Structure formats: C-alpha cells, structure tokens
CSV table of C-alpha atoms in Angstrom, one decimal:
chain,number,residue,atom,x,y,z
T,16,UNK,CA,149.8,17.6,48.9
T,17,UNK,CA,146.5,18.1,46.7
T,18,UNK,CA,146.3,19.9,43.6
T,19,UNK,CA,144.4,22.8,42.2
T,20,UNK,CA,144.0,25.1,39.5
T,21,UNK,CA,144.8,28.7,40.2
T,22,UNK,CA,144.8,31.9,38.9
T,23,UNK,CA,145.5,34.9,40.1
T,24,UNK,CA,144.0,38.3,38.5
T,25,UNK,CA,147.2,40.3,39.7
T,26,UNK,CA,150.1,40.1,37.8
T,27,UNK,CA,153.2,38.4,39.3
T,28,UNK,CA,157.5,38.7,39.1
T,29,UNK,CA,159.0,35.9,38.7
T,30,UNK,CA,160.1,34.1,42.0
T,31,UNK,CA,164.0,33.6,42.6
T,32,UNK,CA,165.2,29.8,42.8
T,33,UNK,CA,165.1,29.2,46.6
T,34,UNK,CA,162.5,31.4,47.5
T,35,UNK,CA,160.1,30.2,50.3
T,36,UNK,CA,156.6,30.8,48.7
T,37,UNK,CA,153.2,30.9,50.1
T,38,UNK,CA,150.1,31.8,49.1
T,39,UNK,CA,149.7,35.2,50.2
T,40,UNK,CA,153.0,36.1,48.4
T,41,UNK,CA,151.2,35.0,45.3
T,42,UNK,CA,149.0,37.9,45.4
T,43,UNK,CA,145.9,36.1,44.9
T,44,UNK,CA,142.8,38.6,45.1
T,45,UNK,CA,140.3,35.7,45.4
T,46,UNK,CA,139.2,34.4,48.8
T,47,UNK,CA,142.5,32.3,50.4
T,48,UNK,CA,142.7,28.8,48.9
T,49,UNK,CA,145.6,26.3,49.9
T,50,UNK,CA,147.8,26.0,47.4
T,51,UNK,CA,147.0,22.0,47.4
T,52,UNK,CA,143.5,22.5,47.5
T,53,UNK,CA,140.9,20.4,45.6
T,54,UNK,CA,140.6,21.5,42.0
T,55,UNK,CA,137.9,23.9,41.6
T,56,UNK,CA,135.1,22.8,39.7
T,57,UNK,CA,134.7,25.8,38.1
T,58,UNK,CA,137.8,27.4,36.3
T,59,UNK,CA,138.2,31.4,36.2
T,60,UNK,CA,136.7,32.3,32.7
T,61,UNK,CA,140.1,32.5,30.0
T,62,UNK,CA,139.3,36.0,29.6
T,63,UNK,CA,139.6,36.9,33.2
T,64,UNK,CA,143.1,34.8,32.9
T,65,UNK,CA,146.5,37.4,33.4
T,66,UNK,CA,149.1,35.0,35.5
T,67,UNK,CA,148.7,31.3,35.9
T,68,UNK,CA,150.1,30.1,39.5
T,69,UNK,CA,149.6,26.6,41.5
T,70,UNK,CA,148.8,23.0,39.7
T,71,UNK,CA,147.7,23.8,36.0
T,72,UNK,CA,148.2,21.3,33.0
T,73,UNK,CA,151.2,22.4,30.9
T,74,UNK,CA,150.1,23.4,27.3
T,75,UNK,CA,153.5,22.0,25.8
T,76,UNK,CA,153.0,19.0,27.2
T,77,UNK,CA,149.8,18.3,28.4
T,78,UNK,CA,150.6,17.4,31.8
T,79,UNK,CA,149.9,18.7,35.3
T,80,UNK,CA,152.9,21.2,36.7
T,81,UNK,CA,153.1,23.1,39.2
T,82,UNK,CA,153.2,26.9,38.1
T,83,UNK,CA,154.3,30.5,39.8
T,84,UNK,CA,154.2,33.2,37.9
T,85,UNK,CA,153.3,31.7,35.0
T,86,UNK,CA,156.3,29.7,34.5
T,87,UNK,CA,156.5,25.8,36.0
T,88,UNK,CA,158.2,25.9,39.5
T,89,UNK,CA,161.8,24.7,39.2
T,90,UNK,CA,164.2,24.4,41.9
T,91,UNK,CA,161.8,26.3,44.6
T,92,UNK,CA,160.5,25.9,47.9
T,93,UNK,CA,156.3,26.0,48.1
T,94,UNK,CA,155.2,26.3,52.0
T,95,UNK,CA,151.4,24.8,52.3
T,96,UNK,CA,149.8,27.6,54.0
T,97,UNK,CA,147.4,25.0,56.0
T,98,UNK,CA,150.0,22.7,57.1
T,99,UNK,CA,153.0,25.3,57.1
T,100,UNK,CA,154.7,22.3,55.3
T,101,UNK,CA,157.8,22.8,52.8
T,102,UNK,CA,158.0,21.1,49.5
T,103,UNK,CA,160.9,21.4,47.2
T,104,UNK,CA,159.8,21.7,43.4
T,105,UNK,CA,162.1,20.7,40.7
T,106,UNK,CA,160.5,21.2,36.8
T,107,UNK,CA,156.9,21.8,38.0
T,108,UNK,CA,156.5,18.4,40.6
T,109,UNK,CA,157.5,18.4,44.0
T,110,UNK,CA,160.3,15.8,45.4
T,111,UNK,CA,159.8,12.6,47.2
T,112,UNK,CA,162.7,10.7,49.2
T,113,UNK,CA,165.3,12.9,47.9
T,114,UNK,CA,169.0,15.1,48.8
T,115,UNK,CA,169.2,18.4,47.4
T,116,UNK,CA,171.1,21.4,47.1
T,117,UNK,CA,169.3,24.7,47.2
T,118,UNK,CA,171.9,27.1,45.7
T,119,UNK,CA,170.3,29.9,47.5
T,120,UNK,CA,170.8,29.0,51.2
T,121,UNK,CA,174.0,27.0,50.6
T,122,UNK,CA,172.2,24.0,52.0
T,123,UNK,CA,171.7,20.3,52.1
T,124,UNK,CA,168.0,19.2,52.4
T,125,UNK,CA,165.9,16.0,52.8
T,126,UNK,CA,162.4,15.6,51.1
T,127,UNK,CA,161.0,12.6,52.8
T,128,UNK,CA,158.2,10.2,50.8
T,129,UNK,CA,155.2,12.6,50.8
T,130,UNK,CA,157.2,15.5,49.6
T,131,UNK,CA,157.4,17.4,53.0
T,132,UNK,CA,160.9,18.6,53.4
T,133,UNK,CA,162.5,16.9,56.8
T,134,UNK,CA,162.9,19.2,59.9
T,135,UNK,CA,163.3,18.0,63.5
T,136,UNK,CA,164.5,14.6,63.3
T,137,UNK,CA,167.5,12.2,62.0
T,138,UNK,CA,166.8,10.6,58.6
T,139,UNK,CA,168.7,8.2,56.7
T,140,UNK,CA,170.1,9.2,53.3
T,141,UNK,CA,170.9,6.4,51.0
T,142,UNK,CA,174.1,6.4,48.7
T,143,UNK,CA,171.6,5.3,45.8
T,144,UNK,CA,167.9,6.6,46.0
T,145,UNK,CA,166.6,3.8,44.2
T,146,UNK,CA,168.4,0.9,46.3
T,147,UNK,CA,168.4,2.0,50.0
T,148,UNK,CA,170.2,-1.2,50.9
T,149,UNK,CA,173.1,0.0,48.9
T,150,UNK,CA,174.1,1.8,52.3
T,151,UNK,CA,174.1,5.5,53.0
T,152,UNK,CA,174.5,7.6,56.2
T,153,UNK,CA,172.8,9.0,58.6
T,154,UNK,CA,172.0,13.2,59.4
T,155,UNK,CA,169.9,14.8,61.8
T,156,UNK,CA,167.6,17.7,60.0
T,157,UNK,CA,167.2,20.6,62.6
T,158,UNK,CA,163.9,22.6,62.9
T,159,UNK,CA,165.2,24.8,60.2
T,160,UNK,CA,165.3,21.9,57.9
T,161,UNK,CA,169.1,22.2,57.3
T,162,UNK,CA,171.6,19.5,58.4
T,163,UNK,CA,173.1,19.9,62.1
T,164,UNK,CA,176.9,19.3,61.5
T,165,UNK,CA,179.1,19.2,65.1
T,166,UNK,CA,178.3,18.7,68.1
T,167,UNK,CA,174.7,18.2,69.1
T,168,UNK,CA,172.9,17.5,72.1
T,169,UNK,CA,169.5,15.9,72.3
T,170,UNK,CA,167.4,13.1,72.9
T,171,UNK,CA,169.2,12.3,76.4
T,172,UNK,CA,172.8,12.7,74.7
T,173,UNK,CA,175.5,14.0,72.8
T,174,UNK,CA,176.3,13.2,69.2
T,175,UNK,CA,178.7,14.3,66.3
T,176,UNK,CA,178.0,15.1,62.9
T,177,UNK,CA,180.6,15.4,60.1
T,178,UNK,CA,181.3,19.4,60.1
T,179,UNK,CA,181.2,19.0,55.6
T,180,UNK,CA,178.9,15.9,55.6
T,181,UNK,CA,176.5,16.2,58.4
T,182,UNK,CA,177.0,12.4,58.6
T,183,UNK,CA,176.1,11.1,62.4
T,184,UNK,CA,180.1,9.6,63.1
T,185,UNK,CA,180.3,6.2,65.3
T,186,UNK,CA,183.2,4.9,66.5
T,187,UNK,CA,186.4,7.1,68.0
T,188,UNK,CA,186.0,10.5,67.0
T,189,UNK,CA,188.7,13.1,68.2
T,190,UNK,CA,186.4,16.5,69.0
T,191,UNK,CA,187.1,20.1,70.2
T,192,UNK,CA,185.2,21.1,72.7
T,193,UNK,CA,187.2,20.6,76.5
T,194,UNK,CA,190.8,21.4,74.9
T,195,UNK,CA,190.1,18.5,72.6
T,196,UNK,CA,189.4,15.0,73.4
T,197,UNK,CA,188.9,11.4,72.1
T,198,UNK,CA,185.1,10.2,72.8
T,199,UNK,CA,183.4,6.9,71.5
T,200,UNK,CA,179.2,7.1,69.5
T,201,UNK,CA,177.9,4.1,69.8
T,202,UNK,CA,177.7,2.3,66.7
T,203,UNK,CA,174.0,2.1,66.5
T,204,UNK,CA,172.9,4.7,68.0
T,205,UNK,CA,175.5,6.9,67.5
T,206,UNK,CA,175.2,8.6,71.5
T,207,UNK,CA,178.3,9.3,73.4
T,208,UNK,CA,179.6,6.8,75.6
T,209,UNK,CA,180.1,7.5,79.4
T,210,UNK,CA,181.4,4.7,81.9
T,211,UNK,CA,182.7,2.0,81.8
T,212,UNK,CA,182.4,0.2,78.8
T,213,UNK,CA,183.7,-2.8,76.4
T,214,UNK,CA,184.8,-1.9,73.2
T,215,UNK,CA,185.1,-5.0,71.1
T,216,UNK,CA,186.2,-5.7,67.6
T,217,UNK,CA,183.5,-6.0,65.4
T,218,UNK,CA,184.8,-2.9,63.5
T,219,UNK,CA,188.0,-3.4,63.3
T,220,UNK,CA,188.8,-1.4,67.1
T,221,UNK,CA,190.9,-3.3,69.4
T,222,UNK,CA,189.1,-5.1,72.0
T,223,UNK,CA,189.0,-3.8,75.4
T,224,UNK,CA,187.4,-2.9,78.7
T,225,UNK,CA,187.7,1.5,78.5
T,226,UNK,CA,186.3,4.2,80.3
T,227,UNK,CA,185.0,7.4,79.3
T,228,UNK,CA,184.3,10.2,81.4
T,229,UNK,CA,181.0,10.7,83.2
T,230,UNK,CA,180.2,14.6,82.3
T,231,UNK,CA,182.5,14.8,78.9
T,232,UNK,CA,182.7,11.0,77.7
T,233,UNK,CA,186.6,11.8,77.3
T,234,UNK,CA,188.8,8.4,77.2
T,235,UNK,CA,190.2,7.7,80.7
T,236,UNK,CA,194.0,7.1,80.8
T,237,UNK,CA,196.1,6.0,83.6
T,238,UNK,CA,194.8,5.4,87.2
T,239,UNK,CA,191.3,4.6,88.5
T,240,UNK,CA,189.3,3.8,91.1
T,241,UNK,CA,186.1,1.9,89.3
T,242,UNK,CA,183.0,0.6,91.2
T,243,UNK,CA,182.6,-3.2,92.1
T,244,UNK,CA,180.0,-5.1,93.7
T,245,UNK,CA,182.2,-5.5,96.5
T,246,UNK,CA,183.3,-2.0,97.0
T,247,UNK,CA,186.0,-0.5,94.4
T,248,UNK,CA,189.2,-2.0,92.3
T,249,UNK,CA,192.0,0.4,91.4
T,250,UNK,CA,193.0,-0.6,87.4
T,251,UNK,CA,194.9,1.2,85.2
T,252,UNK,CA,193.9,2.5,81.7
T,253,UNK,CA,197.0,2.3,78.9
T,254,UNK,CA,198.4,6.2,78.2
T,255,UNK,CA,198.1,5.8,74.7
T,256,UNK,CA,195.1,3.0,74.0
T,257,UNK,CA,192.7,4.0,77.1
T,258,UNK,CA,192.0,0.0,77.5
T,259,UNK,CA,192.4,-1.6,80.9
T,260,UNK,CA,195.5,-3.3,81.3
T,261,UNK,CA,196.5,-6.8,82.8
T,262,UNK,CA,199.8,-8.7,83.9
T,263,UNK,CA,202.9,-7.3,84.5
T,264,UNK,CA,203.4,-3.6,83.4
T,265,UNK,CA,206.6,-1.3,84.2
T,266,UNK,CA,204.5,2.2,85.0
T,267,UNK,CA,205.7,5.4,86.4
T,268,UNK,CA,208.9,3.4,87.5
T,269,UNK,CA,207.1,0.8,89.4
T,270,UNK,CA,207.0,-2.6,88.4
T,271,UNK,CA,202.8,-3.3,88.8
T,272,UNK,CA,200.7,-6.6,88.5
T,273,UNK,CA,197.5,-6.3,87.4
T,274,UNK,CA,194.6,-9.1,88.0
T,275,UNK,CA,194.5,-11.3,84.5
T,276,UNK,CA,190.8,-11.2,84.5
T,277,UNK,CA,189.4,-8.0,86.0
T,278,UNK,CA,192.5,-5.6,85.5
T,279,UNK,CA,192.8,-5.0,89.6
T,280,UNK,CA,196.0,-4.0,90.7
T,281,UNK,CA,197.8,-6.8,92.9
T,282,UNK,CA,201.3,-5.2,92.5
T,283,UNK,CA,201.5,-1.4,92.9
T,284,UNK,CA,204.3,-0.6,94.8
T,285,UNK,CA,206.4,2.7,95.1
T,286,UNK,CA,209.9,2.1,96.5
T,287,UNK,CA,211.6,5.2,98.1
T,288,UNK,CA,215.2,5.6,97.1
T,289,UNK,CA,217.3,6.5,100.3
T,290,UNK,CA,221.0,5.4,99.1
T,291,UNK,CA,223.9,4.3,101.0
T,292,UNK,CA,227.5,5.2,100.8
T,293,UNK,CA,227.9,1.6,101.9
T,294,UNK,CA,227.9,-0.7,98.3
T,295,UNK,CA,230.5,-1.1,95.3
T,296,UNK,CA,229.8,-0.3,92.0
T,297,UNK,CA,228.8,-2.7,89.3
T,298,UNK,CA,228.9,-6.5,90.2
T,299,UNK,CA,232.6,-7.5,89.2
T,300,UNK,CA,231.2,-8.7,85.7
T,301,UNK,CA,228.2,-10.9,87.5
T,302,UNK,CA,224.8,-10.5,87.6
T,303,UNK,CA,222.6,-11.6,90.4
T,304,UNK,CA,220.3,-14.6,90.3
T,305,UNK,CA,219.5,-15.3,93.7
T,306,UNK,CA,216.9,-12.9,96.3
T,307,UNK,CA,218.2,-13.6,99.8
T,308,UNK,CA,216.1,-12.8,103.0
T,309,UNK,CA,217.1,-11.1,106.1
T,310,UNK,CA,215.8,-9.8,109.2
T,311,UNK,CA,217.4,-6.6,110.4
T,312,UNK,CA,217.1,-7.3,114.1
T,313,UNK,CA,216.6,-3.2,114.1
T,314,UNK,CA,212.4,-2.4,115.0
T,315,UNK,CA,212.2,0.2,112.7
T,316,UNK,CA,212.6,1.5,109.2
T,317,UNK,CA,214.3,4.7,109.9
T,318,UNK,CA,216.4,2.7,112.1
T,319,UNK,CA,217.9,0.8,109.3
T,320,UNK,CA,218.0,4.2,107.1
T,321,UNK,CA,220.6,5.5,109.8
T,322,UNK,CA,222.8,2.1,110.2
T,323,UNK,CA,223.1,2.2,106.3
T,324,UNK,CA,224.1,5.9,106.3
T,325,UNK,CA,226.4,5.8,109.0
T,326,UNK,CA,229.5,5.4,107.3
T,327,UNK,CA,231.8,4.7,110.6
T,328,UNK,CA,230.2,2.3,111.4
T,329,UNK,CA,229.6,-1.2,110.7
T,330,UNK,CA,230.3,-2.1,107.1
T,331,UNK,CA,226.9,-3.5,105.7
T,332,UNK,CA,223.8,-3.1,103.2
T,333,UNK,CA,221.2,-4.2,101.2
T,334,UNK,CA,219.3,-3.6,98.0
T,335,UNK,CA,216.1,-3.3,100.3
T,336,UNK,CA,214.2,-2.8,103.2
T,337,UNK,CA,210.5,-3.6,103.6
T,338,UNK,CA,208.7,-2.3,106.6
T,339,UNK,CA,205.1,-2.7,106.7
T,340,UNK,CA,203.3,-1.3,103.1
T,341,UNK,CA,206.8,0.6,102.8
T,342,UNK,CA,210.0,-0.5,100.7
T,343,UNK,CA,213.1,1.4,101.3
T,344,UNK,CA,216.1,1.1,98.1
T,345,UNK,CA,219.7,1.9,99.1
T,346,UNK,CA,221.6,-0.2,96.3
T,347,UNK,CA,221.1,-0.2,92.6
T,348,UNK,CA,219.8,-3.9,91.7
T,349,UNK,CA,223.4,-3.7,88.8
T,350,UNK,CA,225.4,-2.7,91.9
T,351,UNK,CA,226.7,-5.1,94.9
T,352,UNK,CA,225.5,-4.8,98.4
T,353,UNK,CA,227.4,-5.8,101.4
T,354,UNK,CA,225.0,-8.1,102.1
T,355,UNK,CA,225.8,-12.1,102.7
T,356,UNK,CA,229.5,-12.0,104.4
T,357,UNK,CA,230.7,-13.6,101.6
T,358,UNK,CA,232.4,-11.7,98.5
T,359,UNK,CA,231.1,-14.0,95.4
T,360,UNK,CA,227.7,-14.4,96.5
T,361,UNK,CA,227.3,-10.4,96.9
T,362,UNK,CA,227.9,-9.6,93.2
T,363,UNK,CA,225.7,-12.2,92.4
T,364,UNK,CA,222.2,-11.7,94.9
T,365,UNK,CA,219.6,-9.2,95.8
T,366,UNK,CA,219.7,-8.5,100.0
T,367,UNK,CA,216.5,-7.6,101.1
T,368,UNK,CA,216.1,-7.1,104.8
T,369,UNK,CA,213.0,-7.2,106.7
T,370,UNK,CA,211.9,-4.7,109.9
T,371,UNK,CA,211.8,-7.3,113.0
T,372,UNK,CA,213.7,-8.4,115.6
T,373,UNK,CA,214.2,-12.0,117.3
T,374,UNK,CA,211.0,-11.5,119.9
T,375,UNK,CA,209.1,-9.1,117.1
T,376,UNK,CA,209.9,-10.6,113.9
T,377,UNK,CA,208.4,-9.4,110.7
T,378,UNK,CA,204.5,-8.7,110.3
T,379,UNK,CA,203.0,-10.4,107.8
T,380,UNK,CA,201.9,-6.8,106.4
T,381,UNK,CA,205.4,-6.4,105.8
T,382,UNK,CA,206.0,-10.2,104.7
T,383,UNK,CA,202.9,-9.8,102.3
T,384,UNK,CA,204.5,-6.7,100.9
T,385,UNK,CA,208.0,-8.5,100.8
T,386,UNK,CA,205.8,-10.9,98.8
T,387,UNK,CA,205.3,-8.6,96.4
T,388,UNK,CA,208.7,-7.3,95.9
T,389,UNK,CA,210.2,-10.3,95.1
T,390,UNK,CA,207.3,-11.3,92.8
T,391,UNK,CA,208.2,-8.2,90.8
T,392,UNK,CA,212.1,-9.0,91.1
T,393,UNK,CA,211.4,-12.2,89.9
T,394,UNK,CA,209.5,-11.2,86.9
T,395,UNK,CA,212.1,-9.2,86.1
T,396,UNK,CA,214.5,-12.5,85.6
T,397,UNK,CA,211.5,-14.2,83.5
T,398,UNK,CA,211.5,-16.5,86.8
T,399,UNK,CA,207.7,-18.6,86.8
T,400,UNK,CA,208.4,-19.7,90.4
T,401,UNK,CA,210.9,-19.1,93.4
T,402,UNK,CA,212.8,-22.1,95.2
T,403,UNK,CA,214.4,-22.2,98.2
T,404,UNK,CA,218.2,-22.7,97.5
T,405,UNK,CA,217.8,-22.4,93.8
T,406,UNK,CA,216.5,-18.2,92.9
T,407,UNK,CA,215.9,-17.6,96.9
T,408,UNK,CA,217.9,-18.1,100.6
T,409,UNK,CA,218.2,-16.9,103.3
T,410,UNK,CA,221.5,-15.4,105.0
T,411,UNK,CA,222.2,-17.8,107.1
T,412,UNK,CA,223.0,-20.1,103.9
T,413,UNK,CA,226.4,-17.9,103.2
T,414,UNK,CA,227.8,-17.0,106.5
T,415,UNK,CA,227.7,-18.3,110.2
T,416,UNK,CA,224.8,-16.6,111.8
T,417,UNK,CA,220.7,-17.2,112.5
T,418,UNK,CA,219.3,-14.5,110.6
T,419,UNK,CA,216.7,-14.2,109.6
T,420,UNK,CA,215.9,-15.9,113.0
T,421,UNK,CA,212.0,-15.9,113.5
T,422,UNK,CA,210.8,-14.9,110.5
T,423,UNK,CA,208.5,-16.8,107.9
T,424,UNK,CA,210.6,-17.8,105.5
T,425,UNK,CA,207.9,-20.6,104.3
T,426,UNK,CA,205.0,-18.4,104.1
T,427,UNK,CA,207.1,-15.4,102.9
T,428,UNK,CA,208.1,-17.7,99.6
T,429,UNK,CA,205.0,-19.2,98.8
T,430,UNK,CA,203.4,-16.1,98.8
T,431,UNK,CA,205.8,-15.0,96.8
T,432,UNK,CA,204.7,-17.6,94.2
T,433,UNK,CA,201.1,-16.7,94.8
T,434,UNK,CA,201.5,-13.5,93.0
T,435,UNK,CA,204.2,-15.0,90.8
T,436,UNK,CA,201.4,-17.2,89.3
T,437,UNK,CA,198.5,-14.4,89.3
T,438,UNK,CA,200.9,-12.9,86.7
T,439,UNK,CA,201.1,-16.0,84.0
C-alpha cells in the first residue's frame, strides 16, 4: 500500500467506524487517483485546501497518517480501488499481522503482513502477536473476510470450526448435522476422517483401530464387514468407544472370539433356545465342570428337537445340540440335564449332543462348530485348555454304552483348544 497526499475540494462527513471506504466515496473532483498512489510532486496550493483525505503528515505530530475527512482514520476499513484490497486503519496506519474486532459488523478479522485484510483462505492466529511460537489457533477467513464458524466444506473435505471461536477443531468433535454424530479432524490437517483408520495416543485418545463412515465420517459401532486383501473380515466396533475389539467379548448374548491381531471374528455364534420339559432345576448345590460329548444317533436337528419335547417318551436331554453351523439350547447351563445315566455326574456337566449316527457320524462342519461352543464354554470357566478326562468326556465314561460311537472325539478336542488358544 503506497502513500499519497490528497485533497479533496469537496467538503466531506465524517465516515462511521467500520465503514468500507473507497475513493469515489471520498468525493474527490480531481481525476481518480488510488488512494496508495505515489505522492504527488506537486501539492494542491493551501488556499485551494477545504478537506484533507488519504496519507498527509499530521501537524500535531509531524508524522505521516492516514486522513478521511480531515480527521486521521481510526478503526476503519480503506478498500484500494486498484487492487479492491481491504485495509483495517487504527489511529491513522493501517494493521499488519493482526485480530480485530470491527464493532460495526460484529466481526472477527485477520490483517495479514502487508496490511491486506485475509479473505479466502485459513490463517493462523497466534495467542501472542509478537511470539508466534507461543501457540495460537487456526480459522479459515471466508470470501467475505469474516471467520467461517461450523461446518465447512472445501478443499476436497469437511471441517469444523468453533461456532464462538472460529477455531479449526481436531480431534473428536460431537456435530449436528445427521441427527448428531461423533466424527474425528485430523490433527494436522484438521479434514474429516472416513474409513478405516488408527487412532493412536499421541493426544491423549485411546488407541485403536475405528471406522468412520464413508459419506458422513460418523463413528461406526457394532458389526462390520471391512475390506481385506483376501476378501472381507467381519469385526466388531465397541458401542460406546467405536474401536475394534479383540478376545473374548459377551455381545448381544453370544459369547464371540475375536482374532487378537486383526479383530476378525473366530467365535460368533447364535444359539436358538428350543427348551425341554425334560431337565430339573438348579444342580442340587453343584456346579458343572466337565463338557461331555455325545452323538445323538438321530440324522437330524429337528429330530432331536421332537425326542426332547416328547414328554412320554424316553426320559433324556442335553444342554445342546450342534448340527452343522446351527446350535440348539434346551437346558439352562445352572440347570441339570438328563444327560450321562448317572445322577452325580448330571448336576455337575454340560451334555452336548452332536447330529450323526453310527454309519453318518458328525460332519466336521458340525464338529468345527462344536469346536467353538465348547471354546466359548470353556472360557466361561477361565479354562486355558481342555483335557480329556479332566474338563471334557465322552458318555461312554459314565454309563455302559458306545456313544458317541464314530465320532472325532480327538479332532473335536483339539480344535477345541485351537480356538481356546486364539483367545489368550
């Protein structure tokens, strides 16, 4: 911005604090000179003088001011007609690198280092003008020069400023817009995260893989399907955190193993409650501490459903029945089963039968997802590993019979353990 002296022959009003001024509002009857012209070489004779306006030297004090109306400019705005540029005048010079408050609009503003007040881009405002590394915040200056505050989207992304502030938030922010939501700004750049992403704990934020939605960058909670370089793993965000969960977790009623190093669910069954008639209640002041396997010597699931509710006839149950991916409860796990033949060893194990017979014995579909059962049952205990004869038998161990005949057992326990160990 260049300097000039200026007179005008036309006699002027004062100009209210916040106007926007240019030079044709100054009512200059000479040919149009910027207001930051070159001084002229020759000065308008004294007697010609009425009303001094632009850069003049101030008679009380000898130095050069910037004038309107024949008073020094003071808490003003002065547009250069030949740039359109704003300045911001405070007691006759205009403002470099500097916040203020122009009464008249209500408004925040930013004059950056050669005067020209911001508009159209973020700046950083430091606590302490004179020592930017003191720390300070950034705001983005709209193309009206005030501060955005809210939402804002630009520059390939969405951002939030402070709605009193107009401070750029990082970090979790809990916004309005889609019935209210939690979002993470990225703490350099301050743009809204979508994706998958790892929060970690440099600021204080508890560490964890999250995800955040692809259109409204809203925390994920609960189930997911995420993308893998093999295909896709179902994980499970926490309902309260949004991080990815691992180990054991009781959700939704179902007893779930998740992958200790990329969150996959292992263990995610649902168990379908049928109920038999056929159990006693409570477990005569035991509690169990032994799984026992069985083969039900009936092909089908719905087969076993109707033995168990048929209450004329043969006097027998179990906790569960696994046929295929399926898992069929009739007993509570704190209730006996009539299960083993043998009256002790009821109130103190879990029956779980098995959908085979002697030529078709169990799948290992269903064997895998016995597996998995008994994995979760054993969790349950605090049990690290299952031994044959010590936390798991079979039925023929208690009473006088084969079952259960052709099935497994071997394979059934150690992948049992398998899944017991993915869970340490």
């Amino acid at each position: 911005m260049k300097r000039t002296t200026l007179f005008c022959h036309a006699p002027l009003a004062r100009l209210a604090v916040g106007a926007s001024l240019t030079l044709a509002a100054l009512g200059c009857v000479a040919a149009p000179v910027s207001a930051f012209a070159e001084p002229a070489t020759e000065p308008a004779p004294a007697a010609e003088t009425r009303t001094l306006n632009g850069w003049a030297t101030d008679p009380a004090t000898g130095e050069d001011r910037y004038f309107i109306g024949g008073e020094i400019a003071n808490c003003v705005f002065v547009t250069d007609p030949d740039t359109n540029e704003r300045y911001w005048f405070e007691n006759g010079l205009f403002v470099r690198e500097h916040a203020f408050f122009d009464a008249a609009t209500n408004e925040w503003y930013w004059a950056d280092a050669d005067g020209t007040i911001a508009h159209g881009k973020d700046v950083f405002i430091p606590k302490d003008e004179s020592d930017r590394d003191a720390g300070g915040k950034w705001v983005r200056i709209d193309d009206d020069y005030t501060m955005v505050k809210g939402e804002d989207c630009r520059y390939g992304g969405w951002y939030y400023f402070d709605d009193i502030t107009g401070e750029m938030l990082k970090g979790f922010v809990f916004v309005p817009s889609n019935g209210g939501k939690w979002v993470f700004y990225d703490y350099i750049t301050g743009q809204m995260a979508h994706g998958e992403r790892y929060i970690d704990d440099a600021h204080g934020d508890e560490p964890g893989w999250m995800h955040f939605d692809g259109v409204t960058g809203a925390v994920t909670y609960g189930w997911m399907d995420v993308a893998t370089d093999d295909g896709t793993k179902t994980v499970y965000y926490d309902e309260v955190t949004g991080r990815m969960v691992y180990g054991w977790r009781d959700i939704d009623g179902m007893t779930c193993l998740f992958d200790r190093v990329t969150g996959e669910a292992v263990i995610r069954q649902k168990v379908e409650w049928v109920g038999t008639e056929k159990y006693t209640p409570g477990r005569d002041g035991n509690d169990w501490e032994r799984l026992v396997i069985h083969t039900t010597l009936i092909d089908t699931i719905e087969g076993v459903d109707e033995v168990f509710a048929d209450t004329n006839g043969r006097s027998a149950s179990a906790h569960y029945c696994v046929d295929g991916t399926e898992i069929h409860q009739y007993v509570r796990l704190e209730d006996t089963a009539w299960g083993v033949g043998n009256w002790n060893w009821n109130t103190r194990t879990v029956s779980i039968e098995h959908v085979g017979t002697r030529e078709n014995p169990a799948t290992y579909e269903t064997l895998d997802t016995s597996a998995k059962l008994m994995a979760s049952l054993a969790h349950q205990k605090g049990w690290t590993k299952l031994v044959m004869g010590e936390n798991v038998d079979v039925h023929s161990s208690f009473t006088a019979t084969e079952c259960p005949f052709e099935l497994d057992v071997d394979w059934l326990v150690e992948r049992a353990n398998h899944y017991l160990a993915l869970g340490q």
